[in-house]
GROMACS .gro file of C-alpha atoms in nm:
model
  136
    1UNK     CA    1   1.042   0.609  -0.022
    2UNK     CA    2   1.396   0.490   0.040
    3UNK     CA    3   1.523   0.158  -0.087
    4UNK     CA    4   1.529  -0.134   0.155
    5UNK     CA    5   1.867  -0.178   0.322
    6UNK     CA    6   2.020  -0.309   0.643
    7UNK     CA    7   1.949  -0.057   0.916
    8UNK     CA    8   2.110  -0.016   1.253
    9UNK     CA    9   1.935   0.196   1.521
   10UNK     CA   10   2.206   0.154   1.784
   11UNK     CA   11   2.497  -0.071   1.873
   12UNK     CA   12   2.253  -0.329   2.009
   13UNK     CA   13   1.960  -0.316   1.766
   14UNK     CA   14   1.977  -0.409   1.400
   15UNK     CA   15   1.694  -0.498   1.165
   16UNK     CA   16   1.753  -0.702   0.849
   17UNK     CA   17   1.582  -0.452   0.618
   18UNK     CA   18   1.425  -0.111   0.654
   19UNK     CA   19   1.246   0.139   0.437
   20UNK     CA   20   1.115   0.476   0.542
   21UNK     CA   21   0.915   0.775   0.427
   22UNK     CA   22   0.874   1.121   0.573
   23UNK     CA   23   0.571   1.346   0.555
   24UNK     CA   24   0.536   1.716   0.639
   25UNK     CA   25   0.211   1.870   0.760
   26UNK     CA   26   0.269   2.244   0.753
   27UNK     CA   27   0.596   2.389   0.877
   28UNK     CA   28   0.603   2.248   1.231
   29UNK     CA   29   0.456   1.899   1.208
   30UNK     CA   30   0.633   1.600   1.064
   31UNK     CA   31   0.571   1.227   1.063
   32UNK     CA   32   0.813   0.951   0.972
   33UNK     CA   33   0.703   0.598   0.893
   34UNK     CA   34   0.948   0.309   0.900
   35UNK     CA   35   0.890  -0.049   0.795
   36UNK     CA   36   1.135  -0.313   0.917
   37UNK     CA   37   1.148  -0.683   0.844
   38UNK     CA   38   1.335  -0.978   0.987
   39UNK     CA   39   1.241  -1.314   1.131
   40UNK     CA   40   0.960  -1.274   1.388
   41UNK     CA   41   1.191  -1.383   1.673
   42UNK     CA   42   1.473  -1.145   1.578
   43UNK     CA   43   1.237  -0.856   1.508
   44UNK     CA   44   1.053  -0.896   1.841
   45UNK     CA   45   1.380  -0.917   2.037
   46UNK     CA   46   1.533  -0.615   1.861
   47UNK     CA   47   1.216  -0.413   1.916
   48UNK     CA   48   1.212  -0.495   2.288
   49UNK     CA   49   1.578  -0.389   2.318
   50UNK     CA   50   1.511  -0.064   2.133
   51UNK     CA   51   1.209   0.024   2.348
   52UNK     CA   52   1.390  -0.072   2.669
   53UNK     CA   53   1.685   0.149   2.572
   54UNK     CA   54   1.455   0.443   2.504
   55UNK     CA   55   1.234   0.409   2.813
   56UNK     CA   56   1.460   0.269   3.086
   57UNK     CA   57   1.573   0.613   3.204
   58UNK     CA   58   1.278   0.854   3.232
   59UNK     CA   59   1.490   1.172   3.245
   60UNK     CA   60   1.842   1.241   3.125
   61UNK     CA   61   2.053   1.519   2.976
   62UNK     CA   62   2.222   1.498   2.639
   63UNK     CA   63   2.412   1.755   2.438
   64UNK     CA   64   2.339   1.888   2.093
   65UNK     CA   65   2.678   2.020   1.995
   66UNK     CA   66   2.772   2.187   2.324
   67UNK     CA   67   2.413   2.271   2.424
   68UNK     CA   68   2.258   2.065   2.704
   69UNK     CA   69   1.911   1.930   2.632
   70UNK     CA   70   1.693   1.770   2.900
   71UNK     CA   71   1.510   1.464   2.770
   72UNK     CA   72   1.204   1.317   2.940
   73UNK     CA   73   1.055   0.989   2.819
   74UNK     CA   74   0.726   0.844   2.928
   75UNK     CA   75   0.556   0.524   2.817
   76UNK     CA   76   0.215   0.554   2.656
   77UNK     CA   77  -0.057   0.298   2.605
   78UNK     CA   78   0.008   0.086   2.298
   79UNK     CA   79  -0.236   0.142   2.011
   80UNK     CA   80  -0.319  -0.226   1.984
   81UNK     CA   81  -0.292  -0.523   2.216
   82UNK     CA   82  -0.013  -0.773   2.204
   83UNK     CA   83   0.341  -0.820   2.326
   84UNK     CA   84   0.494  -0.636   2.032
   85UNK     CA   85   0.313  -0.303   2.044
   86UNK     CA   86   0.481  -0.008   2.214
   87UNK     CA   87   0.439   0.367   2.244
   88UNK     CA   88   0.633   0.637   2.423
   89UNK     CA   89   0.657   1.016   2.417
   90UNK     CA   90   0.987   1.202   2.427
   91UNK     CA   91   1.004   1.565   2.539
   92UNK     CA   92   1.321   1.759   2.465
   93UNK     CA   93   1.376   2.084   2.659
   94UNK     CA   94   1.658   2.310   2.552
   95UNK     CA   95   1.741   2.677   2.520
   96UNK     CA   96   1.542   2.702   2.196
   97UNK     CA   97   1.225   2.565   2.353
   98UNK     CA   98   1.047   2.234   2.385
   99UNK     CA   99   0.993   1.965   2.123
  100UNK     CA  100   0.766   1.664   2.171
  101UNK     CA  101   0.788   1.345   1.966
  102UNK     CA  102   0.582   1.032   1.994
  103UNK     CA  103   0.708   0.691   1.884
  104UNK     CA  104   0.467   0.404   1.825
  105UNK     CA  105   0.575   0.061   1.702
  106UNK     CA  106   0.371  -0.250   1.622
  107UNK     CA  107   0.500  -0.585   1.496
  108UNK     CA  108   0.293  -0.839   1.307
  109UNK     CA  109   0.476  -1.151   1.193
  110UNK     CA  110   0.801  -1.056   1.024
  111UNK     CA  111   0.712  -0.688   0.968
  112UNK     CA  112   0.731  -0.392   1.206
  113UNK     CA  113   0.580  -0.050   1.146
  114UNK     CA  114   0.709   0.246   1.346
  115UNK     CA  115   0.571   0.599   1.338
  116UNK     CA  116   0.766   0.888   1.488
  117UNK     CA  117   0.654   1.249   1.494
  118UNK     CA  118   0.409   1.495   1.636
  119UNK     CA  119   0.192   1.307   1.888
  120UNK     CA  120  -0.139   1.400   1.723
  121UNK     CA  121  -0.013   1.286   1.383
  122UNK     CA  122   0.116   0.955   1.518
  123UNK     CA  123  -0.216   0.894   1.696
  124UNK     CA  124  -0.414   0.987   1.384
  125UNK     CA  125  -0.218   0.761   1.144
  126UNK     CA  126  -0.109   0.457   1.345
  127UNK     CA  127  -0.421   0.247   1.286
  128UNK     CA  128  -0.393   0.292   0.908
  129UNK     CA  129  -0.024   0.200   0.925
  130UNK     CA  130  -0.100  -0.113   1.131
  131UNK     CA  131  -0.380  -0.209   0.890
  132UNK     CA  132  -0.120  -0.218   0.612
  133UNK     CA  133   0.065  -0.494   0.799
  134UNK     CA  134  -0.222  -0.733   0.726
  135UNK     CA  135  -0.164  -0.694   0.354
  136UNK     CA  136   0.215  -0.739   0.364
   0.00000   0.00000   0.00000
């Protein structure tokens, strides 16, 4: 697990502290877990900006080096109710094939947990990750 430090996801979104861990399940499945903390108001606002930035354009093209990659984003049902629970799936189509990542984020108080990885792994582990928020 990495040490807590200021973490900036984009020019518009910054969380006061962040720590993360990565897990590998075989050679093709990975899962990353991030914990962020800030005041509840700042954390909720930053999370909304991050999710809006990721989901506001359902299809776009980006480049990886000089290779074009088509990105499709679609919102998913949040794993838990509340205004600060989000989920979306990102599909990347390029010359080397297709990759699918799911991102799920849930805020409770001044802590946010975010899982990113293979959709089945995110779905399988999100409830345990959210349960940890009760003990923080």
